XYZ file of C-alpha atoms in Angstrom:
659
model
C 139.598 46.176 85.507
C 139.520 43.749 82.535
C 141.723 44.679 79.598
C 138.756 44.688 77.217
C 137.054 47.378 79.313
C 140.230 49.477 79.211
C 140.355 49.230 75.406
C 136.701 50.290 75.266
C 137.651 53.674 76.750
C 139.545 54.277 73.508
C 137.311 52.451 71.046
C 133.985 54.015 72.060
C 134.903 57.543 70.811
C 136.528 55.914 67.769
C 133.275 54.078 67.033
C 131.414 57.376 67.443
C 133.720 59.043 64.913
C 133.281 56.234 62.386
C 129.521 56.038 62.865
C 129.053 59.786 62.393
C 131.478 60.010 59.466
C 130.365 56.962 57.514
C 126.770 56.180 58.475
C 124.977 59.170 59.965
C 126.218 62.033 57.814
C 125.362 60.753 54.323
C 122.144 58.879 55.038
C 119.975 60.440 57.737
C 118.035 63.657 57.349
C 118.173 64.411 61.102
C 121.894 63.709 61.213
C 122.818 66.830 63.179
C 120.987 66.045 66.407
C 121.835 62.350 66.255
C 125.555 63.092 65.839
C 125.587 65.013 69.111
C 123.743 62.302 71.008
C 126.026 59.554 69.685
C 129.133 61.494 70.747
C 127.742 62.225 74.207
C 126.771 58.577 74.698
C 130.221 57.325 73.631
C 132.199 59.842 75.700
C 129.870 59.372 78.677
C 130.453 55.615 78.613
C 134.210 56.220 78.375
C 133.952 58.522 81.400
C 132.223 55.839 83.464
C 134.870 53.301 82.455
C 137.588 55.849 83.301
C 136.188 56.164 86.819
C 136.273 52.366 87.084
C 139.883 52.440 85.883
C 140.772 55.026 88.531
C 139.222 53.045 91.367
C 140.773 49.816 90.073
C 144.221 51.420 89.912
C 143.868 52.709 93.469
C 142.861 49.239 94.626
C 145.819 47.692 92.757
C 148.423 49.860 94.542
C 149.090 52.037 91.522
C 149.453 49.609 88.645
C 147.390 47.148 86.607
C 149.474 44.849 84.411
C 148.150 44.280 80.899
C 149.966 42.131 78.317
C 151.588 43.483 75.171
C 150.297 42.336 71.804
C 152.809 41.925 68.967
C 151.774 43.817 65.857
C 154.657 43.004 63.516
C 158.406 42.329 63.566
C 161.171 43.024 61.026
C 164.685 42.015 62.025
C 165.533 43.699 65.316
C 162.441 45.911 65.078
C 159.399 44.745 67.004
C 156.211 46.764 67.293
C 153.909 45.737 70.124
C 150.774 47.533 71.267
C 149.378 47.619 74.769
C 147.885 49.653 77.583
C 149.854 51.198 80.426
C 147.448 51.603 83.328
C 149.173 53.450 86.161
C 148.176 56.415 88.373
C 149.097 58.958 85.688
C 146.954 57.167 83.105
C 144.018 56.797 85.482
C 144.000 60.479 86.469
C 144.377 61.668 82.878
C 141.552 59.411 81.670
C 139.152 61.005 84.152
C 140.290 64.500 83.155
C 139.964 63.904 79.407
C 136.638 62.074 79.431
C 135.074 64.184 82.200
C 135.842 67.543 80.590
C 135.061 66.226 77.110
C 131.649 65.008 78.264
C 130.751 68.461 79.633
C 131.985 70.108 76.437
C 129.958 67.761 74.203
C 126.786 68.454 76.176
C 127.420 72.196 76.092
C 128.021 72.058 72.338
C 124.445 70.924 71.665
C 123.303 74.427 72.533
C 126.332 76.401 71.336
C 126.571 74.745 67.898
C 122.813 74.465 67.328
C 121.964 75.508 63.785
C 125.543 75.486 62.519
C 125.915 74.033 59.020
C 128.871 71.917 60.118
C 127.165 70.446 63.196
C 127.686 66.824 62.152
C 131.282 67.449 61.036
C 131.896 69.176 64.361
C 130.873 66.154 66.406
C 132.799 63.772 64.175
C 135.934 65.881 64.703
C 135.313 66.109 68.457
C 135.009 62.312 68.681
C 138.277 61.934 66.765
C 139.993 64.513 68.954
C 138.883 62.864 72.199
C 139.842 59.418 70.894
C 143.333 60.636 69.928
C 143.998 62.070 73.390
C 142.740 58.898 75.079
C 144.995 56.800 72.832
C 147.954 58.969 73.809
C 147.183 58.560 77.505
C 146.704 54.784 77.306
C 149.744 54.031 75.099
C 152.475 51.727 76.401
C 154.699 52.175 73.380
C 156.630 55.139 72.011
C 155.376 54.468 68.504
C 151.795 54.321 69.779
C 152.422 57.622 71.501
C 153.790 59.158 68.318
C 150.824 57.997 66.221
C 148.242 59.360 68.670
C 150.378 62.451 69.265
C 150.061 63.301 65.584
C 146.348 62.439 65.607
C 145.890 64.967 68.415
C 147.563 67.514 66.139
C 145.247 66.542 63.289
C 142.175 66.874 65.494
C 143.242 70.317 66.668
C 143.848 71.394 63.059
C 140.360 70.296 62.013
C 138.677 72.012 64.956
C 140.680 75.250 65.084
C 139.950 75.675 61.384
C 136.381 74.409 61.738
C 134.996 77.617 60.171
C 137.479 77.313 57.323
C 135.587 79.829 55.201
C 136.982 82.516 57.515
C 140.551 83.376 56.430
C 141.586 84.008 60.049
C 140.422 80.539 61.119
C 142.170 78.817 58.205
C 145.380 80.737 58.971
C 145.176 79.891 62.702
C 144.756 76.184 61.942
C 147.765 76.185 59.626
C 149.815 78.112 62.167
C 149.048 75.635 64.943
C 149.732 72.683 62.679
C 153.074 73.986 61.370
C 154.497 75.119 64.715
C 153.568 71.883 66.479
C 154.914 69.811 63.555
C 158.176 71.726 63.785
C 158.411 70.821 67.481
C 157.414 67.209 66.828
C 160.631 66.770 64.870
C 162.404 66.758 68.249
C 160.159 63.971 69.537
C 160.788 61.944 66.390
C 164.559 62.403 66.786
C 164.303 61.177 70.386
C 162.466 58.037 69.240
C 165.061 57.382 66.527
C 167.901 58.051 68.971
C 166.502 55.432 71.335
C 166.190 52.960 68.470
C 169.784 53.420 67.273
C 171.036 53.140 70.858
C 168.870 50.094 71.513
C 171.606 47.435 71.545
C 171.800 47.548 75.330
C 168.030 47.154 75.489
C 168.066 44.113 73.236
C 170.992 42.635 75.178
C 168.814 42.804 78.274
C 165.818 41.408 76.348
C 164.090 44.800 76.430
C 162.287 46.759 73.720
C 163.584 50.334 73.268
C 160.080 51.525 72.362
C 158.027 49.990 75.189
C 157.613 52.478 78.031
C 157.711 49.904 80.816
C 160.934 48.516 79.292
C 162.403 52.033 79.321
C 161.521 52.258 83.015
C 163.141 48.868 83.561
C 166.284 49.954 81.688
C 166.536 52.987 83.990
C 166.284 50.703 87.031
C 169.018 48.456 85.590
C 171.224 51.468 84.952
C 171.728 50.654 81.264
C 170.671 54.133 80.095
C 173.571 56.557 80.385
C 173.180 60.174 81.421
C 174.126 61.265 77.904
C 171.464 59.141 76.227
C 168.858 60.181 78.807
C 169.699 63.847 78.304
C 169.332 63.867 74.535
C 166.204 61.724 74.549
C 164.643 63.851 77.293
C 165.412 67.099 75.459
C 163.921 65.687 72.248
C 160.772 64.660 74.112
C 160.583 68.090 75.718
C 160.896 69.764 72.307
C 157.730 67.970 71.220
C 156.051 68.871 74.512
C 156.965 72.551 74.057
C 155.053 72.665 70.794
C 151.881 70.982 72.042
C 151.860 72.848 75.376
C 152.752 76.180 73.731
C 155.818 76.797 75.853
C 158.062 79.778 75.154
C 159.122 80.409 72.396
C 156.655 78.090 70.595
C 153.624 79.726 72.182
C 152.417 81.928 69.315
C 149.900 79.462 67.859
C 147.712 79.153 70.948
C 146.114 82.642 71.127
C 145.246 82.414 67.417
C 143.641 79.027 68.045
C 140.708 80.954 69.559
C 139.342 81.188 66.011
C 137.704 77.801 66.540
C 134.341 77.365 68.317
C 134.476 78.168 72.036
C 133.744 74.563 73.169
C 136.760 73.503 71.098
C 138.873 76.059 72.960
C 137.616 74.653 76.254
C 138.569 71.108 75.295
C 141.964 72.087 73.846
C 142.935 74.206 76.840
C 141.550 72.062 79.623
C 142.033 68.409 78.746
C 143.551 67.568 75.372
C 145.984 69.352 73.072
C 147.928 71.598 75.415
C 147.932 69.210 78.368
C 149.451 66.542 76.104
C 152.873 68.161 76.441
C 152.772 68.127 80.239
C 151.555 64.540 80.134
C 154.425 63.519 77.843
C 157.079 64.962 80.166
C 155.354 63.334 83.146
C 155.163 59.989 81.327
C 158.944 59.995 80.824
C 159.741 61.719 84.107
C 162.144 58.952 85.253
C 164.168 59.661 82.098
C 164.286 63.390 82.855
C 165.386 62.738 86.430
C 168.600 61.119 85.236
C 169.676 64.353 83.519
C 170.068 67.513 85.644
C 170.449 69.495 82.418
C 167.051 68.337 81.132
C 165.394 69.062 84.489
C 166.820 72.588 84.608
C 165.739 73.278 81.022
C 162.181 72.170 81.808
C 162.077 74.289 84.980
C 163.468 77.434 83.340
C 161.297 77.211 80.233
C 158.263 76.621 82.465
C 159.080 79.569 84.722
C 159.713 81.921 81.794
C 156.489 80.792 80.113
C 154.460 81.343 83.293
C 155.391 85.009 83.615
C 155.749 85.691 79.885
C 152.225 84.552 78.980
C 150.695 86.163 82.057
C 152.152 89.531 81.077
C 150.336 89.442 77.714
C 147.075 88.593 79.451
C 147.279 91.915 81.311
C 146.385 93.990 78.249
C 144.322 91.683 76.013
C 140.738 92.796 75.396
C 139.468 89.525 73.903
C 138.083 87.402 76.735
C 139.048 84.125 75.046
C 142.595 85.334 74.439
C 142.894 86.334 78.093
C 141.969 82.772 78.981
C 144.370 81.460 76.321
C 147.299 83.375 77.823
C 146.182 82.129 81.208
C 146.388 78.547 79.943
C 149.908 79.063 78.590
C 150.925 80.550 81.941
C 149.414 77.689 83.946
C 151.100 75.140 81.680
C 154.314 76.947 82.529
C 153.509 76.321 86.197
C 153.117 72.622 85.492
C 156.368 72.445 83.547
C 158.376 74.279 86.183
C 156.899 71.920 88.773
C 158.148 68.927 86.797
C 161.522 70.643 86.395
C 161.995 71.013 90.150
C 160.909 67.413 90.766
C 157.347 68.144 91.873
C 155.828 65.368 89.777
C 152.714 64.916 91.909
C 152.094 68.657 92.253
C 152.356 69.183 88.488
C 149.741 66.537 87.660
C 147.554 67.634 90.569
C 147.555 71.175 89.124
C 146.769 69.775 85.666
C 143.857 67.928 87.280
C 142.384 70.965 89.079
C 143.141 73.336 86.199
C 141.158 71.198 83.759
C 137.894 71.818 85.588
C 138.110 75.528 86.320
C 139.627 76.371 82.924
C 136.872 74.458 81.098
C 134.399 76.328 83.314
C 135.899 79.695 82.330
C 135.976 78.966 78.612
C 132.405 77.719 78.565
C 131.442 80.824 80.546
C 133.047 82.991 77.870
C 130.952 81.064 75.336
C 127.799 81.992 77.231
C 128.883 85.625 77.223
C 129.471 85.518 73.474
C 126.123 83.814 72.958
C 124.457 86.740 74.729
C 126.443 89.677 73.311
C 127.686 88.429 69.926
C 131.257 89.546 70.670
C 134.346 88.437 72.594
C 135.688 91.980 73.025
C 135.339 92.945 76.674
C 135.325 96.658 75.784
C 131.814 96.173 74.385
C 130.480 94.110 77.285
C 129.838 95.171 80.888
C 126.759 94.932 83.053
C 126.098 91.270 82.246
C 125.874 90.305 85.893
C 122.198 91.276 86.060
C 121.377 89.527 82.774
C 123.395 86.339 83.415
C 123.587 85.704 87.183
C 124.413 81.988 86.940
C 127.142 82.504 84.348
C 128.542 85.311 86.499
C 128.589 83.132 89.616
C 130.354 80.259 87.877
C 132.833 82.602 86.144
C 133.603 84.149 89.547
C 134.259 80.681 90.995
C 136.573 79.843 88.106
C 138.428 83.145 88.444
C 138.922 82.701 92.189
C 140.152 79.152 91.703
C 142.552 80.152 88.933
C 143.854 82.993 91.093
C 144.632 80.520 93.868
C 142.245 81.833 96.504
C 141.575 79.681 99.587
C 139.839 77.233 99.787
C 139.121 76.634 96.084
C 140.893 73.885 94.166
C 143.444 76.115 92.447
C 144.785 77.216 95.813
C 145.836 73.716 96.839
C 147.520 72.678 93.615
C 149.298 76.001 93.022
C 150.466 76.101 96.639
C 152.051 72.668 96.259
C 154.026 73.890 93.246
C 155.206 77.023 95.050
C 156.164 74.975 98.106
C 158.218 72.535 96.036
C 160.031 75.342 94.209
C 160.636 77.194 97.490
C 162.027 74.060 99.173
C 164.143 72.949 96.200
C 167.298 74.536 97.655
C 168.978 75.251 94.300
C 169.348 78.483 92.274
C 167.071 77.303 89.468
C 164.312 76.438 91.933
C 164.686 79.818 93.625
C 164.485 81.654 90.306
C 161.388 79.829 89.057
C 159.745 80.308 92.471
C 160.179 84.062 92.075
C 158.814 83.954 88.513
C 155.823 81.874 89.633
C 155.080 84.278 92.490
C 155.055 87.258 90.122
C 152.757 85.294 87.823
C 150.379 84.768 90.776
C 149.884 88.538 91.002
C 149.449 88.892 87.238
C 146.972 86.010 87.063
C 144.729 87.461 89.755
C 144.862 90.905 88.125
C 143.986 89.897 84.565
C 141.278 87.452 85.602
C 139.444 90.021 87.710
C 140.066 92.689 85.090
C 138.188 90.360 82.726
C 135.471 89.727 85.315
C 134.872 93.425 86.046
C 134.971 94.475 82.370
C 132.561 91.709 81.379
C 130.016 91.513 84.168
C 130.161 94.784 86.143
C 129.392 98.376 85.219
C 127.092 99.300 82.363
C 126.414 97.337 79.208
C 128.336 98.825 76.271
C 126.438 97.514 73.293
C 127.899 94.105 72.467
C 128.058 93.154 68.792
C 126.047 96.203 67.776
C 128.849 98.445 69.020
C 131.784 96.223 68.032
C 132.744 96.888 64.399
C 134.854 93.728 64.271
C 132.190 91.336 65.574
C 131.001 88.689 63.043
C 127.399 89.610 63.949
C 127.967 93.386 63.891
C 124.652 95.198 63.887
C 122.765 92.317 65.520
C 123.109 89.077 67.423
C 122.184 90.349 70.893
C 120.417 87.824 73.136
C 120.879 89.391 76.549
C 119.873 86.838 79.129
C 120.976 83.527 80.579
C 121.952 80.780 78.165
C 119.772 77.697 77.591
C 119.855 74.958 80.207
C 121.980 72.664 78.026
C 124.686 75.365 78.069
C 124.225 76.259 81.730
C 124.227 72.865 83.407
C 127.800 71.973 82.317
C 128.981 75.189 83.995
C 127.156 74.353 87.215
C 128.584 70.827 87.207
C 132.151 72.033 86.512
C 131.840 74.621 89.285
C 131.576 71.814 91.849
C 135.058 70.328 91.263
C 136.436 73.866 90.831
C 135.436 74.422 94.452
C 135.844 70.992 96.027
C 138.340 68.908 94.050
C 141.294 70.481 95.852
C 140.239 68.744 99.033
C 141.512 65.429 97.712
C 144.907 66.788 98.755
C 143.901 69.149 101.521
C 146.756 69.126 104.051
C 144.777 70.882 106.779
C 142.288 68.108 107.458
C 142.345 64.350 107.613
C 138.831 62.978 107.605
C 139.985 59.415 108.137
C 138.848 58.497 104.630
C 141.294 60.353 102.376
C 144.903 60.522 103.630
C 146.813 63.781 103.633
C 148.011 64.774 100.132
C 146.115 61.823 98.679
C 146.511 62.869 95.043
C 150.284 63.312 95.259
C 150.675 60.096 97.205
C 148.617 58.214 94.637
C 150.601 59.614 91.709
C 153.858 58.743 93.428
C 152.669 55.162 93.925
C 153.639 54.532 90.302
C 156.235 51.716 90.488
C 158.429 53.574 87.966
C 158.798 56.429 90.455
C 159.993 54.407 93.398
C 163.306 56.291 93.407
C 161.521 59.634 93.695
C 160.955 61.078 97.124
C 157.345 60.437 97.974
C 154.606 62.907 98.671
C 154.552 66.661 98.967
C 156.481 69.002 101.270
C 154.941 69.903 104.574
C 152.241 72.520 104.229
C 153.863 75.931 104.655
C 151.211 78.180 106.169
C 153.385 81.276 105.925
C 154.102 80.709 102.244
C 150.444 79.951 101.534
C 149.384 83.136 103.325
C 151.968 85.186 101.457
C 151.009 83.820 98.020
C 147.341 84.420 98.846
C 148.170 88.001 99.831
C 149.941 88.465 96.493
C 146.866 87.172 94.656
C 144.550 89.400 96.688
C 146.772 92.372 95.839
C 146.258 91.616 92.164
C 142.483 91.415 92.672
C 142.536 94.688 94.616
C 144.435 96.477 91.864
C 141.961 95.217 89.262
C 139.102 96.391 91.505
C 140.591 99.854 91.859
C 141.212 100.197 88.106
C 138.141 98.580 86.565
C 135.437 98.668 89.229
C 135.695 101.806 91.386
C 138.168 103.375 88.907
C 140.185 105.343 91.447
C 143.107 104.446 89.186
C 142.555 105.209 85.526
C 143.572 102.425 83.113
C 144.005 105.047 80.385
C 146.414 107.102 82.521
C 148.393 103.981 83.456
C 148.486 102.998 79.784
C 149.885 106.412 78.818
C 152.458 106.330 81.633
C 153.772 102.962 80.493
C 153.061 103.420 76.794
C 156.137 101.570 75.441
C 155.485 98.593 77.741
C 151.779 98.600 76.871
C 152.557 98.538 73.146
C 155.127 95.776 73.650
C 152.599 93.607 75.508
C 149.697 94.343 73.179
C 151.885 93.428 70.195
C 152.780 90.168 71.973
C 156.479 91.049 72.177
C 156.502 91.173 68.352
C 156.936 87.409 68.156
C 154.491 87.134 65.260
C 156.497 89.731 63.358
C 159.715 87.937 64.260
C 158.495 84.565 63.025
C 156.307 85.540 60.092
C 157.992 88.671 58.716
C 161.649 88.116 59.543
C 162.222 84.372 59.845
C 159.689 83.185 57.268
C 159.483 85.945 54.672
C 162.955 87.493 54.853
C 165.215 84.705 56.091
C 163.500 81.621 54.712
C 161.869 82.964 51.563
C 164.432 85.718 51.021
C 167.597 83.699 51.673
C 167.202 80.000 52.434
C 164.401 79.313 49.973
C 166.120 81.503 47.348
C 169.346 79.525 47.797
C 167.491 76.228 47.453
C 165.664 77.575 44.405
C 168.989 78.612 42.788
C 170.497 75.205 43.581
C 167.446 73.471 42.127
C 167.526 75.512 38.902
C 171.300 75.821 38.455
C 172.529 72.449 39.680
C 169.714 69.885 39.784
C 167.956 71.087 36.638
C 171.303 71.600 34.848
C 172.349 68.044 35.709
C 169.026 66.731 34.437
C 169.432 68.712 31.209
C 172.995 67.391 30.809
C 171.812 63.792 31.159
C 169.065 64.449 28.641
C 171.511 66.088 26.213
C 173.896 63.160 26.527
C 171.116 60.659 25.842
C 169.822 62.613 22.860
C 173.246 63.152 21.285
C 174.525 59.651 22.014
C 171.438 58.357 20.249
C 172.173 60.629 17.284
C 175.741 59.260 17.014
C 174.554 55.674 17.183
C 171.850 56.419 14.655
C 174.545 57.220 12.064
C 175.719 53.611 12.240
C 172.275 52.174 11.567
C 172.074 52.912 7.811
C 170.150 49.809 6.676
C 172.686 49.091 3.904
C 173.760 45.413 3.974
C 177.077 46.019 2.182
C 178.069 48.512 4.892
C 177.264 46.005 7.628
C 179.268 43.279 5.749
C 182.248 45.599 5.461
C 182.109 46.434 9.151
C 181.954 42.727 10.056
C 184.929 41.978 7.801
C 186.984 44.770 9.318
C 186.114 43.487 12.779
C 187.206 39.971 11.893
C 190.502 41.271 10.529
C 191.134 43.285 13.697
C 190.407 40.296 15.923
C 192.631 38.032 13.736
C 195.467 40.603 13.837
C 195.236 40.932 17.585
C 195.312 37.125 17.957
C 198.470 36.864 15.827
C 200.087 39.705 17.768
C 199.417 38.020 21.108
C 200.689 34.602 19.845
C 203.852 36.213 18.471
């Protein structure tokens, strides 16, 4: 693939953003519709080029070499830009552009009539461009720039309806928490720079990713340096991917439009953290401490987020907790060395999670609410949305033979075969999360689509369209076709790594083998573990048990959810209050500790020390000027007397020294 075509993948959405922002918005009366078409055309072209990049990378045995282009130099600092086209890049490009294209098409119907329609598509173009720039970057500084642009795009889109206080607060919350985590990434970059003498001695650049890989091969990166850099990188990844304990921003991010949620959760913002750890996976491998931290945080996140999804009544927040949990799966996979399985799960998850979020958008479009307690019975009104939501739920639950089954099974198999205590612990956590995932997804399905309709927005006092907004029936074709298209990979995409069949075209575990063909991973054991039928059957049985429990509680109701809630009242309150993390961060850490102690101490220091010092300097200047002013009388005889006295003093001193 020519380098110019690779750059076009990035520049087409950028051109769309500039065209909408500068040309379309201020000049054309029909700007709204045109903005959507321009974005779809740009992202669609990027998707086609991404497919070309994928096929070209496969044909090139996992790597296409593009030159670096010097931007500027200052002393030992050299900033070069370039594209890193390897299996990870190729897979991520298809995920980002493919999901983004479906979301942009869907948005034509969902955002129709919104006052900010043009601004929406400009922000979506910027957001997609930022994620593509992050994926394509071959330089740590490039990564950091696009990393922050991804954060900016998410801020603009989460707070898209900024006139709603909850949306403005959610955008600020996401921005602040992820910026706090990004400080770790920045420290890692600076740490590499200040330990870059060995790089420069070997004629390597401490910022260029391929040079970092080369330094690892040469053995010039010590375990200590690798550990601190890896932990700094992971700190940034924890913020973007909402890993425990920096997860609190993601459920609130549902305040943005539903297509935004689909894009954030499936292909951009939250997957950026997993991508970043995968990009620097050779660095993590050097440090057992970093690997164990990634695995444990991932395992804790998987079960922690899933537990909150058990009791949430907002369908988008259920899906948000599901995303956090699945990102935990990906992180724990990376932590136990299952590089290929982690990215394979990211790949499959993108399609069925986008499908589920867009399905929730259709439900909201029909009922005017996201609260599942006021839904029910939608199966007969929305058969196509129901069918696609069922496919997404089955795939997310890991039911054979849908795509989620294959990728999740690979992660469980790797953790089970790891042979170390950390791997055994995260395997157990992941298995419990399998049960929880199946339960809360089918709880959502039964509450939303089965039973009797409970009134929608007309019955929900908290709905923005309370008292109206019902449009019971299937969504328009422009909102339905993206779901039907996404349902296909949700069912079939797992077969690119299906270990049960070899059709003679696609080798066994093709996706993992392709990802491991990255030259930087040549030291990593190749491929996936042998397919464990017993483990796959057991994990499937666990998932089916979760579905059965949801069926008994929310469909046939032989078990009363209200009775269970009363029996486990303290646990129910703990989960519904999200383990009180919002209270911990906002009430205790921010208001009491920061504002009440830290900020007060800084305020006292500013007033009592800094301001006092400034006043002292001012007083000295004013009073010194007053003293000098007494000498400037304007009387010539006084000046003559002073000069005479000075001459006498100088003459006396001269005589004294000569004597």
